[in-house]
Backbone as a chain_set.jsonl record, in Angstrom:
{"seq": "MQQPSQRGGQRVQQQQPFNPLAIRTKKNQLDKNDYAKMALAQVWKKEWWRALIPLVLFSLPAAYEFSWWWVAGAVIVTVLYILVRSAQVMGVTQMEQSNVLFERVMFEIDQRQILMKRNDREGMALQWDMIDRVSQTKDAYQLYLKGPAADQLPKGWKGWLAKTFNVPVFLHLPYKIFNSPNDLKLMESLLRRKNLIPA", "coords": {"N": [[4.83, 10.824, -3.765], [6.486, 7.834, -3.007], [7.249, 5.02, -4.959], [7.594, 1.362, -5.328], [10.009, 0.971, -6.852], [11.315, 3.271, -6.272], [11.735, 3.138, -3.668], [13.874, 1.621, -3.053], [13.825, -0.946, -4.115], [15.325, -3.468, -6.073], [15.84, -4.101, -9.417], [16.043, -7.193, -10.987], [17.9, -8.782, -13.295], [19.504, -10.994, -14.159], [19.705, -14.623, -13.752], [18.68, -15.933, -10.752], [20.436, -17.547, -8.037], [19.335, -20.787, -7.153], [17.389, -21.302, -4.278], [16.807, -23.602, -2.0], [15.401, -23.277, 0.386], [13.592, -21.361, 0.193], [10.343, -19.854, -0.017], [8.075, -20.542, -2.444], [5.653, -19.174, -4.601], [2.581, -19.579, -6.504], [1.953, -18.077, -9.702], [0.551, -14.737, -9.741], [-1.743, -12.057, -10.211], [-2.511, -8.852, -9.451], [-5.465, -7.04, -9.643], [-5.92, -3.718, -10.756], [-8.198, -2.247, -10.064], [-9.115, -3.663, -7.874], [-7.019, -3.26, -6.187], [-7.185, -0.483, -5.794], [-9.658, -0.242, -4.472], [-9.103, -1.654, -2.073], [-7.037, 0.06, -1.037], [-8.33, 2.486, -0.827], [-10.275, 1.801, 1.109], [-8.703, 1.414, 3.357], [-7.497, 3.916, 3.715], [-9.761, 5.57, 4.17], [-10.838, 4.329, 6.423], [-8.938, 5.045, 8.308], [-8.769, 7.786, 8.088], [-11.299, 9.053, 8.155], [-12.269, 11.053, 9.835], [-11.07, 13.379, 9.066], [-12.504, 14.329, 6.949], [-14.585, 15.517, 8.223], [-13.586, 17.845, 9.138], [-13.638, 20.161, 7.169], [-16.355, 20.238, 6.85], [-17.346, 20.881, 9.4], [-16.045, 23.357, 9.91], [-16.918, 25.028, 7.784], [-19.549, 25.001, 8.367], [-19.847, 26.414, 10.716], [-20.412, 29.318, 10.599], [-23.194, 29.15, 10.056], [-24.259, 28.474, 12.422], [-24.379, 30.761, 13.86], [-25.667, 32.643, 12.233], [-28.092, 31.508, 10.544], [-28.002, 29.986, 7.344], [-28.962, 28.501, 4.324], [-27.029, 28.569, 2.433], [-24.566, 28.496, 3.651], [-24.604, 25.898, 4.71], [-24.851, 24.383, 2.358], [-22.459, 25.144, 1.129], [-20.562, 24.025, 2.946], [-21.112, 21.341, 2.644], [-20.385, 20.979, -0.078], [-17.623, 21.619, -0.101], [-16.67, 19.608, 1.566], [-17.316, 17.283, 0.093], [-15.726, 17.754, -2.155], [-13.185, 17.592, -0.983], [-13.197, 14.857, -0.244], [-13.287, 13.688, -2.77], [-10.895, 14.562, -3.956], [-8.884, 13.502, -2.32], [-9.474, 10.783, -2.551], [-9.007, 10.51, -5.314], [-6.266, 10.937, -5.302], [-5.364, 8.668, -3.991], [-6.261, 6.662, -5.734], [-4.718, 7.272, -7.919], [-2.325, 6.044, -7.615], [-2.52, 3.645, -9.051], [-2.187, 4.405, -11.62], [0.304, 5.337, -12.046], [3.476, 4.996, -13.623], [5.652, 3.956, -12.204], [4.359, 2.29, -10.424], [3.66, 0.043, -11.861], [4.876, -2.438, -11.406], [3.483, -3.535, -9.221], [1.267, -4.593, -10.328], [1.795, -6.47, -12.146], [1.908, -9.744, -13.613], [3.234, -12.016, -11.516], [5.389, -14.361, -9.712], [6.166, -15.126, -6.367], [9.127, -15.306, -4.551], [10.257, -16.142, -1.509], [12.455, -15.599, 1.124], [14.652, -15.653, 4.01], [16.307, -13.445, 3.435], [15.153, -11.759, 1.437], [12.345, -10.603, -0.577], [11.379, -11.784, -3.52], [10.082, -10.754, -6.508], [9.066, -12.268, -9.309], [8.912, -12.189, -12.767], [9.664, -14.048, -14.59], [12.11, -16.692, -14.973], [14.325, -15.152, -15.347], [13.852, -12.477, -14.986], [13.068, -10.02, -12.553], [12.2, -8.425, -9.395], [13.753, -7.451, -6.484], [12.959, -7.049, -3.056], [14.106, -5.93, -0.066], [13.844, -7.081, 3.324], [13.993, -5.022, 5.229], [12.663, -3.043, 3.978], [10.047, -3.39, 4.338], [7.359, -2.222, 6.188], [5.188, -2.988, 7.82], [2.86, -5.739, 8.344], [-0.27, -6.812, 7.487], [-3.004, -9.037, 8.113], [-5.67, -10.33, 6.317], [-8.858, -11.977, 5.862], [-8.271, -13.608, 3.8], [-5.659, -13.081, 2.806], [-2.189, -11.951, 2.928], [-0.981, -8.69, 3.524], [1.635, -6.741, 2.675], [3.104, -3.892, 3.69], [4.956, -1.292, 2.284], [7.649, 0.748, 3.487], [7.364, 4.268, 3.919], [8.874, 7.219, 2.511], [11.973, 8.353, 3.967], [12.414, 10.935, 6.519], [14.393, 12.784, 5.611], [14.222, 12.531, 2.962], [11.965, 13.783, 2.178], [10.35, 16.714, 0.91], [11.103, 20.067, 2.119], [9.436, 22.068, 4.599], [5.994, 23.046, 4.169], [5.301, 21.425, 2.044], [6.579, 19.032, 2.555], [5.208, 18.315, 4.882], [2.583, 17.946, 3.851], [3.114, 15.775, 2.151], [3.823, 13.785, 3.994], [1.537, 13.679, 5.684], [-0.587, 13.129, 3.936], [0.047, 10.63, 2.837], [0.076, 7.82, 0.651], [-0.965, 4.418, 1.052], [1.226, 1.833, 0.086], [1.33, -1.417, -0.997], [2.065, -4.922, -1.01], [0.049, -7.543, -2.12], [-0.651, -10.639, -1.038], [-2.416, -13.26, -1.694], [-3.708, -16.041, 0.193], [-4.236, -18.225, -1.374], [-2.322, -18.46, -3.394], [-0.156, -19.708, -2.333], [1.567, -22.757, -2.384], [1.068, -24.937, -0.658], [-0.395, -25.915, 2.547], [1.752, -26.057, 4.336], [3.612, -24.308, 3.364], [2.288, -21.918, 3.846], [2.407, -21.933, 6.632], [5.152, -21.761, 7.056], [5.555, -19.195, 5.972], [4.151, -17.652, 7.798], [5.659, -18.172, 10.125], [8.042, -17.027, 9.295], [7.387, -14.334, 9.09], [6.829, -13.788, 11.728], [9.304, -14.079, 12.835], [10.515, -11.955, 11.694], [9.382, -10.051, 13.132], [6.99, -8.884, 12.134], [4.429, -9.623, 12.459], [2.321, -10.441, 15.23], [3.801, -12.521, 17.787]], "CA": [[4.751, 9.527, -3.133], [7.484, 6.972, -3.604], [6.79, 3.669, -5.367], [8.533, 0.372, -4.959], [11.31, 1.102, -7.477], [11.989, 4.466, -5.695], [11.98, 2.861, -2.181], [15.048, 0.79, -2.894], [13.699, -2.186, -4.728], [16.279, -3.658, -7.064], [15.457, -4.902, -10.533], [17.01, -8.309, -11.173], [17.873, -9.273, -14.693], [20.169, -12.319, -14.26], [19.057, -15.706, -13.101], [19.063, -15.971, -9.343], [20.731, -18.888, -7.631], [18.23, -21.559, -6.551], [17.397, -21.369, -2.886], [15.901, -24.702, -1.654], [14.591, -22.98, 1.579], [12.705, -20.222, -0.201], [8.892, -20.245, -0.216], [7.705, -20.213, -3.812], [4.149, -19.141, -4.818], [2.058, -19.615, -7.885], [1.899, -16.742, -10.29], [-0.579, -14.02, -9.328], [-1.708, -10.643, -10.751], [-3.471, -8.022, -8.696], [-6.204, -6.087, -10.516], [-5.812, -2.332, -10.332], [-9.432, -1.787, -9.399], [-9.119, -4.228, -6.518], [-5.949, -2.574, -5.345], [-7.678, 0.832, -5.47], [-10.693, -0.42, -3.416], [-8.448, -1.948, -0.73], [-6.283, 1.206, -0.574], [-9.37, 3.468, -0.331], [-10.946, 1.351, 2.413], [-7.711, 1.605, 4.416], [-7.31, 5.395, 3.932], [-10.972, 6.2, 4.789], [-10.994, 3.843, 7.798], [-8.026, 5.768, 9.161], [-8.847, 9.298, 7.973], [-12.638, 9.531, 8.018], [-12.491, 12.182, 10.668], [-10.501, 14.59, 8.387], [-13.592, 14.892, 6.121], [-15.426, 16.314, 9.045], [-13.074, 19.207, 9.445], [-14.241, 21.241, 6.394], [-17.775, 20.245, 7.113], [-17.548, 21.598, 10.66], [-15.499, 24.688, 9.747], [-17.756, 25.782, 6.94], [-20.936, 25.096, 8.948], [-19.879, 27.273, 11.892], [-21.239, 30.538, 10.355], [-24.632, 28.856, 10.019], [-24.657, 28.328, 13.84], [-24.624, 32.152, 14.336], [-26.67, 33.249, 11.387], [-28.425, 30.242, 9.708], [-28.305, 30.149, 5.957], [-28.715, 27.233, 3.59], [-25.773, 28.77, 1.606], [-23.383, 28.037, 4.449], [-24.687, 24.416, 4.806], [-24.539, 23.855, 1.006], [-20.968, 25.366, 0.97], [-19.864, 23.092, 3.75], [-21.21, 19.991, 1.986], [-19.644, 20.944, -1.342], [-16.206, 21.581, 0.203], [-16.381, 18.25, 2.128], [-17.369, 16.324, -0.969], [-14.557, 17.985, -2.972], [-12.043, 17.017, -0.288], [-13.273, 13.439, -0.326], [-12.952, 13.381, -4.17], [-9.451, 14.854, -4.242], [-8.148, 12.474, -1.547], [-9.7, 9.487, -3.24], [-8.35, 10.504, -6.609], [-4.811, 10.765, -4.94], [-5.207, 7.139, -3.677], [-6.472, 5.842, -6.932], [-3.753, 7.679, -8.813], [-1.115, 5.074, -7.59], [-2.629, 2.546, -10.051], [-1.933, 4.938, -12.946], [1.699, 5.751, -12.207], [4.395, 4.058, -14.217], [6.503, 3.334, -11.21], [3.586, 1.288, -9.711], [3.311, -1.04, -12.673], [5.361, -3.641, -10.85], [2.53, -4.047, -8.273], [0.121, -5.148, -11.057], [2.298, -7.461, -13.127], [1.738, -11.219, -13.22], [4.489, -12.477, -10.966], [5.442, -15.269, -8.629], [7.02, -14.623, -5.299], [10.144, -16.239, -3.928], [10.448, -15.41, -0.226], [13.33, -16.245, 2.121], [15.169, -14.847, 5.088], [17.05, -12.222, 2.942], [14.458, -10.844, 0.549], [11.109, -10.998, -1.253], [11.719, -11.667, -4.961], [8.923, -10.8, -7.364], [9.669, -12.765, -10.527], [8.112, -12.331, -13.963], [10.055, -15.349, -15.137], [13.373, -17.191, -14.335], [15.409, -14.212, -15.578], [13.46, -11.038, -14.7], [12.238, -9.822, -11.358], [12.53, -7.287, -8.552], [14.073, -7.895, -5.114], [12.618, -6.163, -1.965], [14.703, -6.43, 1.182], [12.876, -7.146, 4.424], [13.951, -3.748, 5.938], [11.751, -2.059, 3.2], [8.632, -3.611, 4.792], [7.078, -1.441, 7.43], [4.275, -3.739, 8.616], [2.106, -6.657, 7.579], [-1.651, -7.104, 8.029], [-3.633, -10.285, 7.608], [-7.086, -10.315, 6.091], [-9.338, -13.307, 5.948], [-7.734, -14.402, 2.621], [-4.372, -12.616, 2.223], [-1.233, -11.116, 3.534], [-0.697, -7.422, 2.91], [2.933, -6.287, 3.125], [3.202, -2.506, 3.437], [6.255, -0.762, 2.132], [7.939, 1.908, 4.288], [7.315, 5.524, 3.249], [10.187, 7.947, 2.413], [12.486, 8.85, 5.202], [12.213, 12.385, 6.671], [15.289, 13.529, 4.847], [13.834, 12.429, 1.511], [10.792, 14.53, 1.908], [10.581, 18.166, 0.708], [11.049, 20.837, 3.347], [8.287, 22.966, 4.833], [4.613, 22.589, 4.128], [5.207, 20.378, 1.061], [6.948, 17.816, 3.244], [4.096, 18.026, 5.799], [1.53, 17.443, 3.043], [3.573, 14.431, 1.642], [3.763, 12.883, 5.096], [0.184, 13.566, 6.218], [-1.476, 12.588, 2.937], [0.784, 9.565, 2.142], [-0.84, 6.727, 0.125], [-0.34, 3.222, 1.35], [1.702, 1.013, -1.022], [1.494, -2.705, -0.374], [2.045, -6.177, -1.794], [-1.057, -8.334, -1.764], [-0.362, -12.082, -1.288], [-3.565, -14.177, -1.249], [-3.294, -17.386, 0.711], [-4.451, -19.264, -2.442], [-1.086, -18.595, -4.237], [0.838, -20.555, -1.759], [1.511, -24.098, -2.906], [0.612, -25.889, 0.345], [-0.581, -25.33, 3.961], [3.04, -25.993, 4.976], [4.178, -23.003, 2.886], [1.569, -20.847, 4.567], [2.871, -21.953, 8.059], [6.537, -21.215, 6.9], [5.453, -17.8, 5.735], [3.757, -17.102, 9.067], [6.767, -18.221, 10.936], [9.041, -16.048, 8.814], [6.887, -12.97, 9.432], [6.991, -13.669, 13.186], [10.782, -13.899, 13.149], [10.893, -10.603, 11.314], [8.6, -9.13, 13.997], [6.037, -8.177, 11.336], [3.118, -10.042, 13.001], [2.477, -10.806, 16.644], [4.342, -13.786, 17.987]], "C": [[5.735, 8.648, -3.791], [6.875, 5.566, -3.872], [7.912, 2.699, -5.117], [9.882, 0.593, -5.556], [12.039, 2.318, -6.853], [12.342, 4.141, -4.256], [13.046, 1.86, -2.059], [14.959, -0.577, -3.457], [14.683, -2.34, -5.889], [15.749, -4.551, -8.11], [16.464, -5.922, -10.758], [16.861, -8.798, -12.63], [18.497, -10.672, -14.897], [19.459, -13.354, -13.466], [19.58, -15.816, -11.687], [19.432, -17.414, -8.938], [19.572, -19.61, -6.884], [18.415, -21.628, -5.012], [16.419, -22.421, -2.396], [15.02, -24.357, -0.453], [13.557, -21.91, 1.29], [11.234, -20.729, -0.373], [8.553, -19.703, -1.564], [6.204, -20.253, -3.985], [3.793, -19.452, -6.284], [2.077, -18.154, -8.405], [0.537, -16.045, -9.933], [-0.523, -12.588, -9.968], [-2.842, -9.949, -10.007], [-4.102, -7.018, -9.651], [-6.106, -4.727, -9.948], [-7.022, -1.823, -9.597], [-9.532, -2.36, -8.009], [-8.204, -3.571, -5.529], [-6.584, -1.245, -4.902], [-8.774, 0.79, -4.343], [-10.123, -0.737, -2.082], [-7.752, -0.704, -0.212], [-7.26, 2.27, -0.008], [-10.006, 3.163, 0.916], [-9.986, 1.64, 3.575], [-7.587, 3.092, 4.755], [-8.502, 5.925, 4.701], [-11.234, 5.606, 6.158], [-10.138, 4.573, 8.744], [-8.356, 7.253, 9.233], [-10.206, 9.837, 7.872], [-12.902, 10.872, 8.697], [-12.013, 13.506, 9.981], [-11.568, 15.15, 7.449], [-14.546, 15.72, 6.939], [-14.924, 17.688, 9.327], [-13.62, 20.322, 8.545], [-15.706, 21.36, 6.624], [-18.095, 21.045, 8.413], [-17.163, 23.125, 10.473], [-16.454, 25.632, 8.926], [-19.214, 25.897, 7.419], [-20.988, 26.049, 10.173], [-20.632, 28.617, 11.746], [-22.678, 30.349, 10.455], [-25.129, 28.797, 11.471], [-25.015, 29.721, 14.386], [-25.671, 32.842, 13.542], [-26.978, 32.186, 10.28], [-28.665, 30.763, 8.252], [-28.011, 28.873, 5.273], [-27.499, 27.363, 2.73], [-24.578, 28.236, 2.385], [-23.413, 26.509, 4.527], [-24.291, 23.842, 3.454], [-22.968, 23.988, 0.765], [-20.151, 24.325, 1.71], [-19.924, 21.689, 3.179], [-20.424, 19.938, 0.753], [-18.139, 20.875, -1.044], [-15.832, 20.215, 0.752], [-16.383, 17.171, 1.018], [-16.104, 16.543, -1.912], [-13.248, 17.437, -2.33], [-12.019, 15.5, -0.427], [-12.891, 12.981, -1.775], [-11.495, 13.472, -4.44], [-8.645, 13.78, -3.514], [-8.28, 11.112, -2.155], [-9.025, 9.434, -4.571], [-6.74, 10.323, -6.356], [-4.485, 9.278, -4.738], [-5.271, 6.396, -4.915], [-5.381, 6.144, -7.984], [-2.477, 6.738, -8.765], [-1.25, 4.043, -8.715], [-2.331, 3.078, -11.462], [-0.488, 5.372, -13.167], [2.534, 4.65, -12.781], [5.193, 3.259, -13.242], [5.724, 2.218, -10.381], [3.257, 0.094, -10.574], [3.677, -2.415, -12.076], [4.33, -4.342, -9.928], [1.392, -4.811, -9.021], [0.554, -6.094, -12.162], [1.944, -8.86, -12.636], [3.166, -11.761, -12.821], [4.299, -13.613, -10.003], [6.341, -14.687, -7.615], [7.96, -15.695, -4.794], [10.633, -15.544, -2.646], [11.365, -16.245, 0.627], [13.781, -15.265, 3.187], [15.769, -13.489, 4.633], [16.105, -11.26, 2.225], [13.116, -11.498, 0.077], [11.411, -10.739, -2.709], [10.433, -11.769, -5.723], [9.43, -11.101, -8.775], [8.621, -12.868, -11.682], [8.355, -13.746, -14.565], [11.367, -15.706, -14.46], [14.517, -16.089, -14.446], [15.116, -12.779, -15.179], [12.727, -10.969, -13.355], [12.722, -8.577, -10.583], [12.668, -7.818, -7.145], [13.673, -6.743, -4.126], [13.323, -6.764, -0.706], [13.73, -6.319, 2.302], [12.847, -5.757, 5.148], [13.146, -2.698, 5.214], [10.243, -2.29, 3.672], [8.371, -3.029, 6.153], [6.192, -2.291, 8.357], [3.516, -4.708, 7.727], [0.781, -6.829, 8.318], [-2.192, -8.351, 7.366], [-5.179, -9.989, 7.43], [-7.561, -11.715, 6.149], [-8.762, -14.235, 4.848], [-6.411, -13.997, 2.067], [-3.465, -12.013, 3.265], [-1.139, -9.78, 2.804], [0.579, -6.837, 3.504], [3.096, -4.822, 2.714], [4.632, -1.998, 3.297], [6.411, 0.529, 3.012], [7.81, 3.134, 3.356], [8.735, 6.119, 3.167], [10.648, 8.343, 3.746], [12.349, 10.394, 5.32], [13.177, 13.188, 5.792], [15.094, 13.386, 3.372], [12.62, 13.211, 1.183], [11.154, 16.074, 1.708], [10.508, 18.901, 1.99], [9.762, 21.73, 3.405], [6.954, 22.319, 4.673], [4.443, 21.437, 3.134], [5.518, 19.007, 1.684], [5.846, 17.349, 4.259], [2.954, 17.39, 5.018], [1.906, 15.997, 2.595], [3.44, 13.468, 2.746], [2.357, 12.656, 5.596], [-0.708, 12.83, 5.233], [-0.75, 11.476, 2.13], [-0.265, 8.441, 1.675], [-0.25, 5.41, 0.462], [0.049, 2.386, 0.045], [1.945, -0.362, -0.457], [1.552, -3.783, -1.464], [0.933, -6.967, -1.232], [-0.736, -9.792, -2.113], [-1.532, -12.912, -0.775], [-3.025, -15.435, -0.816], [-3.32, -18.371, -0.415], [-3.212, -19.434, -3.354], [-0.009, -19.401, -3.589], [0.509, -22.016, -2.136], [0.96, -25.201, -1.945], [0.394, -25.231, 1.63], [0.777, -25.194, 4.636], [3.772, -24.658, 4.612], [3.544, -21.826, 3.594], [2.188, -20.796, 6.061], [4.348, -21.418, 8.018], [6.466, -19.691, 6.788], [5.037, -17.071, 7.086], [4.871, -17.089, 10.04], [7.854, -17.215, 10.601], [8.638, -14.663, 9.232], [7.026, -12.744, 10.985], [8.446, -13.395, 13.515], [11.197, -12.504, 12.753], [10.132, -9.56, 12.129], [7.512, -8.274, 13.278], [4.585, -8.566, 11.75], [3.337, -10.513, 14.42], [2.956, -12.278, 16.791], [3.303, -14.686, 18.71]], "O": [[5.853, 8.671, -5.017], [6.093, 5.042, -3.078], [9.022, 3.086, -4.752], [10.872, 0.423, -4.846], [13.267, 2.378, -6.908], [13.187, 4.82, -3.674], [13.147, 1.246, -0.997], [15.908, -1.349, -3.319], [14.856, -1.382, -6.643], [15.256, -5.639, -7.811], [17.657, -5.62, -10.736], [15.775, -9.172, -13.072], [18.03, -11.435, -15.742], [18.674, -13.019, -12.579], [20.789, -15.795, -11.458], [18.832, -18.375, -9.42], [18.918, -18.992, -6.043], [19.493, -21.977, -4.531], [15.224, -22.126, -2.383], [14.003, -25.018, -0.239], [12.719, -21.619, 2.144], [10.974, -21.852, -0.805], [8.726, -18.51, -1.812], [5.545, -21.213, -3.585], [4.662, -19.561, -7.15], [2.196, -17.185, -7.654], [-0.491, -16.715, -9.839], [0.542, -12.023, -10.217], [-3.974, -10.429, -9.961], [-3.424, -6.268, -10.354], [-6.201, -4.573, -8.73], [-6.909, -1.067, -8.633], [-9.962, -1.686, -7.072], [-8.475, -3.356, -4.348], [-6.519, -0.918, -3.717], [-8.811, 1.623, -3.438], [-10.557, -0.199, -1.063], [-7.864, -0.421, 0.981], [-7.069, 2.843, 1.065], [-10.282, 4.042, 1.733], [-10.415, 2.062, 4.649], [-7.573, 3.476, 5.924], [-8.358, 6.612, 5.712], [-11.802, 6.293, 7.007], [-10.521, 4.741, 9.902], [-8.241, 7.888, 10.282], [-10.343, 11.011, 7.528], [-13.655, 11.707, 8.197], [-12.504, 14.591, 10.294], [-11.547, 16.349, 7.169], [-15.259, 16.557, 6.386], [-15.677, 18.589, 9.7], [-14.037, 21.354, 9.071], [-16.258, 22.46, 6.599], [-19.061, 21.808, 8.44], [-17.919, 24.017, 10.858], [-16.738, 26.775, 9.287], [-19.985, 26.74, 6.961], [-22.074, 26.435, 10.604], [-21.387, 29.011, 12.636], [-23.386, 31.257, 10.888], [-26.308, 29.047, 11.721], [-25.859, 29.84, 15.273], [-26.496, 33.564, 14.1], [-26.261, 32.017, 9.294], [-29.361, 31.742, 7.985], [-27.006, 28.213, 5.537], [-26.955, 26.341, 2.31], [-23.69, 27.598, 1.82], [-22.363, 25.874, 4.423], [-23.484, 22.914, 3.392], [-22.308, 23.071, 0.277], [-19.171, 23.8, 1.182], [-18.947, 20.941, 3.214], [-19.8, 18.907, 0.503], [-17.439, 20.111, -1.709], [-14.759, 19.707, 0.426], [-15.548, 16.267, 1.021], [-15.52, 15.568, -2.386], [-12.363, 16.914, -3.007], [-10.97, 14.912, -0.692], [-12.223, 11.958, -1.93], [-10.906, 12.593, -5.069], [-7.756, 13.197, -4.134], [-7.304, 10.369, -2.261], [-8.5, 8.383, -4.939], [-6.046, 9.65, -7.118], [-3.495, 8.742, -5.237], [-4.414, 5.548, -5.169], [-5.155, 5.314, -8.865], [-1.698, 6.663, -9.715], [-0.248, 3.605, -9.279], [-2.233, 2.292, -12.404], [-0.087, 5.724, -14.276], [2.325, 3.479, -12.461], [5.397, 2.056, -13.406], [6.336, 1.357, -9.75], [2.614, -0.829, -10.075], [2.941, -3.393, -12.203], [4.296, -5.57, -9.854], [0.654, -5.58, -8.405], [-0.249, -6.469, -13.016], [1.721, -9.111, -11.452], [4.082, -11.918, -13.629], [3.191, -13.834, -9.515], [7.19, -13.851, -7.926], [7.582, -16.856, -4.639], [11.315, -14.52, -2.688], [11.123, -17.432, 0.846], [13.296, -14.134, 3.225], [15.73, -12.512, 5.38], [16.242, -10.047, 2.388], [12.825, -12.676, 0.287], [11.673, -9.601, -3.099], [9.736, -12.777, -5.609], [10.139, -10.289, -9.37], [7.6, -13.545, -11.559], [7.446, -14.477, -14.96], [11.717, -15.083, -13.458], [15.51, -16.134, -13.72], [16.029, -11.963, -15.049], [11.857, -11.794, -13.078], [13.542, -7.799, -11.071], [11.805, -8.552, -6.663], [14.028, -5.589, -4.364], [13.141, -7.932, -0.363], [12.826, -5.488, 2.221], [11.788, -5.355, 5.629], [12.946, -1.597, 5.727], [9.355, -1.478, 3.413], [9.068, -3.31, 7.128], [6.425, -2.311, 9.565], [3.507, -4.553, 6.506], [0.712, -6.966, 9.539], [-1.878, -8.666, 6.218], [-5.834, -9.461, 8.329], [-6.771, -12.608, 6.455], [-8.775, -15.46, 4.969], [-6.019, -14.466, 0.999], [-3.906, -11.615, 4.344], [-1.213, -9.749, 1.576], [0.617, -6.478, 4.681], [3.214, -4.528, 1.525], [5.453, -2.281, 4.17], [5.454, 1.271, 3.235], [8.105, 3.049, 2.164], [9.679, 5.549, 3.713], [9.832, 8.651, 4.614], [12.186, 11.071, 4.305], [12.768, 14.222, 5.265], [15.757, 14.074, 2.596], [12.253, 13.31, 0.013], [12.118, 16.591, 2.271], [9.883, 18.399, 2.923], [9.144, 22.061, 2.393], [6.79, 21.146, 5.011], [3.581, 20.577, 3.316], [4.865, 17.999, 1.412], [5.613, 16.154, 4.442], [2.396, 16.389, 5.468], [1.064, 15.102, 2.669], [2.968, 12.359, 2.497], [2.007, 11.519, 5.911], [-1.508, 11.989, 5.641], [-0.904, 11.387, 0.912], [-1.308, 8.23, 2.293], [0.937, 5.234, 0.186], [-0.721, 2.289, -0.91], [2.711, -0.486, 0.499], [1.163, -3.591, -2.616], [0.82, -7.092, -0.012], [-0.571, -10.15, -3.279], [-1.625, -13.222, 0.412], [-2.016, -15.91, -1.336], [-2.501, -19.29, -0.433], [-3.083, -20.463, -4.017], [0.974, -19.751, -4.242], [-0.65, -22.427, -2.192], [0.464, -26.238, -2.385], [0.892, -24.13, 1.864], [0.95, -24.286, 5.449], [4.427, -24.02, 5.437], [4.218, -20.843, 3.901], [2.429, -19.718, 6.604], [4.723, -20.667, 8.918], [7.233, -18.982, 7.44], [5.558, -16.003, 7.406], [5.05, -16.096, 10.745], [8.492, -16.635, 11.479], [9.478, -13.888, 9.689], [7.304, -11.635, 11.441], [8.762, -12.573, 14.375], [12.093, -11.916, 13.357], [10.214, -8.361, 11.867], [7.163, -7.17, 13.698], [3.637, -7.865, 11.396], [4.437, -10.942, 14.769], [2.56, -13.15, 16.017], [3.581, -15.854, 18.984]]}, "num_chains": 1, "name": "protein.A"}
């Protein structure tokens, strides 16, 4: 799975020119456990039905010749699948490439890019074409990064696995980090112009 630095984000070391039109936020740090909970909730909301596949397949023999061994086997395989998939999602928080998601940063957002700044001299720039979609929760924006392109994936079944069991990577921007209601309105307007939320 590709992380922000592998998806085209550019680390910025020099001081950026001041953009008076940019939306600047307060500093914020996303807790790894909170990120894992949000990512798991999204994955299982979308993929819950996949956990039923091993349960049904391994229970089929019990329909013809009932045995508690078949039922127990089906339950064990299903639980193992859930644990492995959940561990894959939670693994994002442990990867070195993902550290940028959990640093204490402020955001500087304008028409060109989203700048994640540790301080005035260090940061990482994400271009808008790297954002796949945006969702709004009751208290935050979540900006989802695009996954790897088809030509960046391995060939054959490995590529299929990477595409099918991709892990969502997103920036979490709570409304409370915006400095004013006007900044929130500007952010909403910008996302509409980028066709990332409904007009």
